[in-house]
mmCIF file of C-alpha atoms in Angstrom:
data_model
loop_
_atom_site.group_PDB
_atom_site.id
_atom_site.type_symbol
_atom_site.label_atom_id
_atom_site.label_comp_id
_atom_site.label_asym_id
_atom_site.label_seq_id
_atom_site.Cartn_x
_atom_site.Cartn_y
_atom_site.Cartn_z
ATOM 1 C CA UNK A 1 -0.434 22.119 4.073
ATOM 2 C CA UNK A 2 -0.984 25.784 2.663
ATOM 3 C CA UNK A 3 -1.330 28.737 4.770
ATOM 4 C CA UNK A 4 -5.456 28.358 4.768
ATOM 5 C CA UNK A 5 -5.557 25.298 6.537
ATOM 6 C CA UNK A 6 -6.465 23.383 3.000
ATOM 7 C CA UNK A 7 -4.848 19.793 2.470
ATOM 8 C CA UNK A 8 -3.549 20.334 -1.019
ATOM 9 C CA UNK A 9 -4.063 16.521 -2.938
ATOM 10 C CA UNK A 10 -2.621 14.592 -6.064
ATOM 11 C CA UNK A 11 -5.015 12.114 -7.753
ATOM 12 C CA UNK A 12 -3.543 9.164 -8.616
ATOM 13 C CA UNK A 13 -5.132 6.874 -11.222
ATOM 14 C CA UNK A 14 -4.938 5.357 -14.560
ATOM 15 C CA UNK A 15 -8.448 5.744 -15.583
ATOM 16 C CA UNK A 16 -9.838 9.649 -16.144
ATOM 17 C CA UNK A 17 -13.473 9.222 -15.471
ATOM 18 C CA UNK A 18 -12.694 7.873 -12.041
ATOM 19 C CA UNK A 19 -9.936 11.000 -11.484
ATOM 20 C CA UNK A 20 -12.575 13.074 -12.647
ATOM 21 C CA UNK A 21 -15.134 11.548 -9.951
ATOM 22 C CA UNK A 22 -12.451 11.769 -7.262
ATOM 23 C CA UNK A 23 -12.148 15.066 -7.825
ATOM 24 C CA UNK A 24 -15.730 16.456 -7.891
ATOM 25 C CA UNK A 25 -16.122 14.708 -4.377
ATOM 26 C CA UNK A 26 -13.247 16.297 -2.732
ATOM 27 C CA UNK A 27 -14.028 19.965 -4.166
ATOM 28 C CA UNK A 28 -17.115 19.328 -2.057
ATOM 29 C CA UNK A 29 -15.396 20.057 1.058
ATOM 30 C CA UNK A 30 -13.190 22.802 1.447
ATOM 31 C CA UNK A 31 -10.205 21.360 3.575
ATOM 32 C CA UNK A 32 -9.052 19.757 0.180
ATOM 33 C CA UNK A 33 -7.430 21.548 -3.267
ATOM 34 C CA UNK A 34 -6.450 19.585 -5.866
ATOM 35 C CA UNK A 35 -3.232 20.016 -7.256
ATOM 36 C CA UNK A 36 -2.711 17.329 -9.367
ATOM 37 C CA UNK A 37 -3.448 14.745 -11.223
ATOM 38 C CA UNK A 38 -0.973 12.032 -12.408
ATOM 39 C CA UNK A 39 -2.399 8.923 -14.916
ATOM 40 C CA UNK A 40 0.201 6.793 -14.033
ATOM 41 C CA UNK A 41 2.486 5.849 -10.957
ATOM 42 C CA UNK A 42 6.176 7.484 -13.066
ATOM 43 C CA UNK A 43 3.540 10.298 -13.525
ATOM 44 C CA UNK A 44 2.871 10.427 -9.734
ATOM 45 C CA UNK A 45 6.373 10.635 -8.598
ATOM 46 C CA UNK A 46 7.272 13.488 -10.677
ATOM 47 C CA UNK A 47 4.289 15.145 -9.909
ATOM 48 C CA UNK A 48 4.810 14.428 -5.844
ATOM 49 C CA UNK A 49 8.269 15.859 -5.938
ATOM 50 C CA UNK A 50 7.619 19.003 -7.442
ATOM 51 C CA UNK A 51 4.367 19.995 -6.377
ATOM 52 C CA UNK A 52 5.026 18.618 -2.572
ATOM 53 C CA UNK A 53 1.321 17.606 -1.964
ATOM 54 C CA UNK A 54 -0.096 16.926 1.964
ATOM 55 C CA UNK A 55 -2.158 13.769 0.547
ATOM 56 C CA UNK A 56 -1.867 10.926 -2.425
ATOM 57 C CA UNK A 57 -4.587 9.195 -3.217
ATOM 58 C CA UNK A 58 -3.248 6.133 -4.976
ATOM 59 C CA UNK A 59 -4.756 3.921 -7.147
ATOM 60 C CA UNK A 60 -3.522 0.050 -6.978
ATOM 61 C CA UNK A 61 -4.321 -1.808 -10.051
ATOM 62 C CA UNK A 62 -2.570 0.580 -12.457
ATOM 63 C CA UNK A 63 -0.513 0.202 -16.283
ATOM 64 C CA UNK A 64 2.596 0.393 -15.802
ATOM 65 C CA UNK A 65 4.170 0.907 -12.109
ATOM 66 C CA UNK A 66 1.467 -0.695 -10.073
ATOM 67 C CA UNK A 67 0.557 0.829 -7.100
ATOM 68 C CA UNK A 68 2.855 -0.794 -4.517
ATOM 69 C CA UNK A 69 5.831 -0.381 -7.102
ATOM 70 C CA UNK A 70 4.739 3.724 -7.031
ATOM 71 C CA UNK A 71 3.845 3.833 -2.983
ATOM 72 C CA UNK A 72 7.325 2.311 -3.111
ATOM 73 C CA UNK A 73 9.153 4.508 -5.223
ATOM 74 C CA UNK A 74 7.677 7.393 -2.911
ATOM 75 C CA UNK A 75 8.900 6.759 0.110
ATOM 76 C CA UNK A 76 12.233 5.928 -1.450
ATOM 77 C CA UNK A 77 11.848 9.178 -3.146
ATOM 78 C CA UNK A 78 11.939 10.478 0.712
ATOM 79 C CA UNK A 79 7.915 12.021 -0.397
ATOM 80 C CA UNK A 80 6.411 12.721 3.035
ATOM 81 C CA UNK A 81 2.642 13.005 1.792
ATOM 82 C CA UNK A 82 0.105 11.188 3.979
ATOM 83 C CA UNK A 83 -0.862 8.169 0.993
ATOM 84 C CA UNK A 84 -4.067 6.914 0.669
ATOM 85 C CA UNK A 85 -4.332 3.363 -1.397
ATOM 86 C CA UNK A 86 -7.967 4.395 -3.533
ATOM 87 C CA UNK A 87 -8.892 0.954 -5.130
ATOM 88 C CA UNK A 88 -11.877 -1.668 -5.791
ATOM 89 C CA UNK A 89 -9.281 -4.630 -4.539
ATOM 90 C CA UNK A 90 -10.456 -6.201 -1.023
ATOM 91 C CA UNK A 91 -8.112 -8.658 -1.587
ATOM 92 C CA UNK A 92 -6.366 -9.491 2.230
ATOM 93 C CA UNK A 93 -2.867 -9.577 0.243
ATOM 94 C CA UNK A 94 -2.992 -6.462 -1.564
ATOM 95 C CA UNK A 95 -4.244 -5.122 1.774
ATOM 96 C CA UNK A 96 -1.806 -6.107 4.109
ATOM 97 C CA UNK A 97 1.060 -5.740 1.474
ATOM 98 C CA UNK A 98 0.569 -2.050 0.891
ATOM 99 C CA UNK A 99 -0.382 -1.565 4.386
ATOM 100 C CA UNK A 100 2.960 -3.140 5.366
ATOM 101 C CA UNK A 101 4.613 -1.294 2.314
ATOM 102 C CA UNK A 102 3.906 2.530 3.958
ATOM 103 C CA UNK A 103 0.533 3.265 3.126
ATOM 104 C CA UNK A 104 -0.965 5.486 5.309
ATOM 105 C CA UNK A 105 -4.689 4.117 4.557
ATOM 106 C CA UNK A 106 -6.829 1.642 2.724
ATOM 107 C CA UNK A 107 -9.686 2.531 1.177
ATOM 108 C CA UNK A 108 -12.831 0.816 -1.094
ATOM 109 C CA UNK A 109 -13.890 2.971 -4.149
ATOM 110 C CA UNK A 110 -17.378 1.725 -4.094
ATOM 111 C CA UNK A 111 -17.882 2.778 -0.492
ATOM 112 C CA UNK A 112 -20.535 5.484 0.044
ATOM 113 C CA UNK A 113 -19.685 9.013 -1.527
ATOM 114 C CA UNK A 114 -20.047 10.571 1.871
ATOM 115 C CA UNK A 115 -18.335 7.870 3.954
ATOM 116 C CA UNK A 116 -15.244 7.942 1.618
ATOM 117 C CA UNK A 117 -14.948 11.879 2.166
ATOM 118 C CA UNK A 118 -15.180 11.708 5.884
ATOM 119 C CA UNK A 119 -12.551 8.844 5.689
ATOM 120 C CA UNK A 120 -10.150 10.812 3.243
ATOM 121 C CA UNK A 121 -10.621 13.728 5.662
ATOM 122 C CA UNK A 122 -9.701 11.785 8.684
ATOM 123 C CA UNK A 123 -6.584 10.403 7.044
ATOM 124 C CA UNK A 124 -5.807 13.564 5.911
ATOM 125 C CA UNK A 125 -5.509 14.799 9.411
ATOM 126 C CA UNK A 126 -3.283 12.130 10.766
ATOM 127 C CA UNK A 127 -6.054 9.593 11.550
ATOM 128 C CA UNK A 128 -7.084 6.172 10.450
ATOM 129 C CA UNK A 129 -8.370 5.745 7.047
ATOM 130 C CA UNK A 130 -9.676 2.010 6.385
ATOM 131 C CA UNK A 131 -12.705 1.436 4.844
ATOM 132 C CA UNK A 132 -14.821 -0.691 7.209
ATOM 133 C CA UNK A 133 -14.376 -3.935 5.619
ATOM 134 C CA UNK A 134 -10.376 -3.735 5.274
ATOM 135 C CA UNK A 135 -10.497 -2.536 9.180
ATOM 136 C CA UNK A 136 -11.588 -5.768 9.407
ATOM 137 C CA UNK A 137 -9.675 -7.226 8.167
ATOM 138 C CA UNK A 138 -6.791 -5.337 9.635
ATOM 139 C CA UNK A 139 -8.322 -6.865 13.244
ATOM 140 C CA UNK A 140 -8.461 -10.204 11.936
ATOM 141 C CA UNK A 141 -4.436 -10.058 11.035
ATOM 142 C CA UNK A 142 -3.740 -9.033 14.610
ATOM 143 C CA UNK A 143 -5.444 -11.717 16.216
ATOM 144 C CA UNK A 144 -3.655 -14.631 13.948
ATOM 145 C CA UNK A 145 -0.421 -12.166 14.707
ATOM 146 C CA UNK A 146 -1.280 -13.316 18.445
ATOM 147 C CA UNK A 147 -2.919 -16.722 18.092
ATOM 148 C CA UNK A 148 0.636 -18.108 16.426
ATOM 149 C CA UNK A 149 -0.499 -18.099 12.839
ATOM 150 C CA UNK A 150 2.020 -15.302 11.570
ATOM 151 C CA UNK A 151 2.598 -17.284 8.264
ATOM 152 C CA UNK A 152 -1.191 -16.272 7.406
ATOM 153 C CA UNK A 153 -0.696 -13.209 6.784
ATOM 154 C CA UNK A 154 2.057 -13.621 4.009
ATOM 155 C CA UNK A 155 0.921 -13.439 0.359
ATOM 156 C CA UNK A 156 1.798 -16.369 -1.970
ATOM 157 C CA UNK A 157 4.267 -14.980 -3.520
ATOM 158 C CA UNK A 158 6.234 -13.617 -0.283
ATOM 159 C CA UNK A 159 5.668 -17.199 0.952
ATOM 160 C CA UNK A 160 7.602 -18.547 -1.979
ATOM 161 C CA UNK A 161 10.282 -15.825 -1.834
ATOM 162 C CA UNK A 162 10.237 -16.868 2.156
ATOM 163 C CA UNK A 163 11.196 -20.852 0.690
ATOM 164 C CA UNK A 164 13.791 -19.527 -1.359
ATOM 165 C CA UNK A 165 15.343 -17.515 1.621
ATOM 166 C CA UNK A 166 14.634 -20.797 4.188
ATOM 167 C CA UNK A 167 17.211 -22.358 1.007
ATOM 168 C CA UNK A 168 19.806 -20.317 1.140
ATOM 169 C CA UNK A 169 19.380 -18.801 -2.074
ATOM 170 C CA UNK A 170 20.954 -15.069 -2.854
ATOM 171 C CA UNK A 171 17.966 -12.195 -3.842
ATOM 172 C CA UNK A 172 20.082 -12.785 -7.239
ATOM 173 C CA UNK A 173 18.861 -16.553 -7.410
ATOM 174 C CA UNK A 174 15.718 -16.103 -5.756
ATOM 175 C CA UNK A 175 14.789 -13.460 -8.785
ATOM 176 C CA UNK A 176 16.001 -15.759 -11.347
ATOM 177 C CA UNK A 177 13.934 -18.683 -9.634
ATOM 178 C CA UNK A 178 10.532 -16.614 -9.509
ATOM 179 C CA UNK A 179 11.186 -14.692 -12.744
ATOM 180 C CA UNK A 180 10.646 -11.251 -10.708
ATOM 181 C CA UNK A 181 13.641 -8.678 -10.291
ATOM 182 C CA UNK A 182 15.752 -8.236 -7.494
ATOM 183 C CA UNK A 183 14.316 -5.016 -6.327
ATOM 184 C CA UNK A 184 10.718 -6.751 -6.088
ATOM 185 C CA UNK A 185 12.564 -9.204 -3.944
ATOM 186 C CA UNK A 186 13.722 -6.753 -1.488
ATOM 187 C CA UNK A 187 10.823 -5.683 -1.417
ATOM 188 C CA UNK A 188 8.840 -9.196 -0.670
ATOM 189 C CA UNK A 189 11.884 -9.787 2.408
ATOM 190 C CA UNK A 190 10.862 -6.362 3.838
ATOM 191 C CA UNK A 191 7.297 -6.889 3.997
ATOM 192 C CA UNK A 192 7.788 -10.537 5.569
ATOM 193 C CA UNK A 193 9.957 -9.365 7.742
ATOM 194 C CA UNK A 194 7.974 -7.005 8.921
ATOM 195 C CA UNK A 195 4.940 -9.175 9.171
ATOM 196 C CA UNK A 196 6.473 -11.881 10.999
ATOM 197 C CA UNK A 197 8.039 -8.831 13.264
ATOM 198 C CA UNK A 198 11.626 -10.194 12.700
ATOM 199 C CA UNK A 199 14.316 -8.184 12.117
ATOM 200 C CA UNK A 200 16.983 -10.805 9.952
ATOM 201 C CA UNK A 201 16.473 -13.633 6.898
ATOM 202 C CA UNK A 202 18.066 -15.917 9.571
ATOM 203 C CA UNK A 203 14.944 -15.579 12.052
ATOM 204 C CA UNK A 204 12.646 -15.635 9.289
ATOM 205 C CA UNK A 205 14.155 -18.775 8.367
ATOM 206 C CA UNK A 206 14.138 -20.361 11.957
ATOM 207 C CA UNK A 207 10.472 -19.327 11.960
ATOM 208 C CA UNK A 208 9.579 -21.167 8.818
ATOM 209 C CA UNK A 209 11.679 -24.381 9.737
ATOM 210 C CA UNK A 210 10.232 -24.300 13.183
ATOM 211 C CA UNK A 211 6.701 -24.111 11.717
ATOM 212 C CA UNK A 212 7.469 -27.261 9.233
ATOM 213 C CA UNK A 213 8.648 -29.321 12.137
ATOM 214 C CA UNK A 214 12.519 -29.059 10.569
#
């Protein structure tokens, strides 16, 4: 953060009337400067590393890097910003993958101009920043975490790479199989993992055996 106590933000996003919007509502309120503003996510991490921003908003559904391959490339990048997923997707998967990915909030671009600056702000400051719907959703995850439904909160596609692994198959084969690369199937085994809070491909295997009778 700069010396006045002003969150200084990149804008993330593919399409410049909604960068432009974003930014008009955020010069509103004085705790946030715009530095930047990237059109796509190879854009954004060049941007993030030398301009060192507090907050990323990040669009999802972008040409290109998408924006779980960018939130990914990021953190990997070793960016510390506080990221903020911007989108019009309520989909639970893209939700709980980028979520589960790093992403430091979740929020709805057609959400009330006023509510979406308070919820920025909060995120900004270390807080929770879910639009109320995808908070819901959020709670919703938690309790199938603790009813014994942890499979329900895996996206199709981690639930085939989650087969695969239950086969014995190498990320090689398993990315050969699905006709995605290797790197996106790291990716799919570390957000499984983490959602079925295991720490190994062995235990997520037991899991999904156990939970087919095998």
């Amino acid at each position: 953060m700069s010396e006045r106590n002003v969150f200084e933000v990149l804008i993330v996003d593919d399409h410049p009337l909604m960068r432009r919007g974003i930014r008009q509502l955020l010069e509103i309120d004085d705790a946030f400067l715009v530095v930047g503003e990237a059109s796509s996510g190879t854009e954004a991490i060049s941007l993030a590393n030398r301009l060192a921003p507090d907050l990323i908003l990040l669009d999802l559904n972008m040409k290109g890097l998408s924006g779980l391959d960018t939130l990914n490339a990021l953190r990997r990048e070793g960016v510390s910003a506080r990221i903020i997923v911007l989108t019009v997707s309520d989909s639970r998967s893209d939700i709980f993958t980028l979520i589960d990915a790093g992403a430091d909030g979740y929020l709805l671009k057609d959400s009330d101009p006023e509510v979406l600056l308070d919820d920025i702000r909060r995120g900004a400051t270390g807080g929770e920043a879910f639009s109320t719907q995808v908070a819901e959703y959020l709670r919703t995850r938690g309790t199938q975490k603790r009813s014994g439904a942890p499979f329900a909160t895996l996206t199709e596609r981690e639930l085939d790479v989650l087969q695969e692994v239950a086969r014995g198959l190498s990320n090689k084969q398993i990315a050969a199989g699905l006709h995605i690369s290797e790197e996106t199937v790291k990716v799919h085994i570390r957000n499984l993992l983490r959602k079925l809070q295991v720490r190994s491909r062995v235990a997520a295997t037991v899991l999904f055996l156990e939970s087919r009778g095998i």
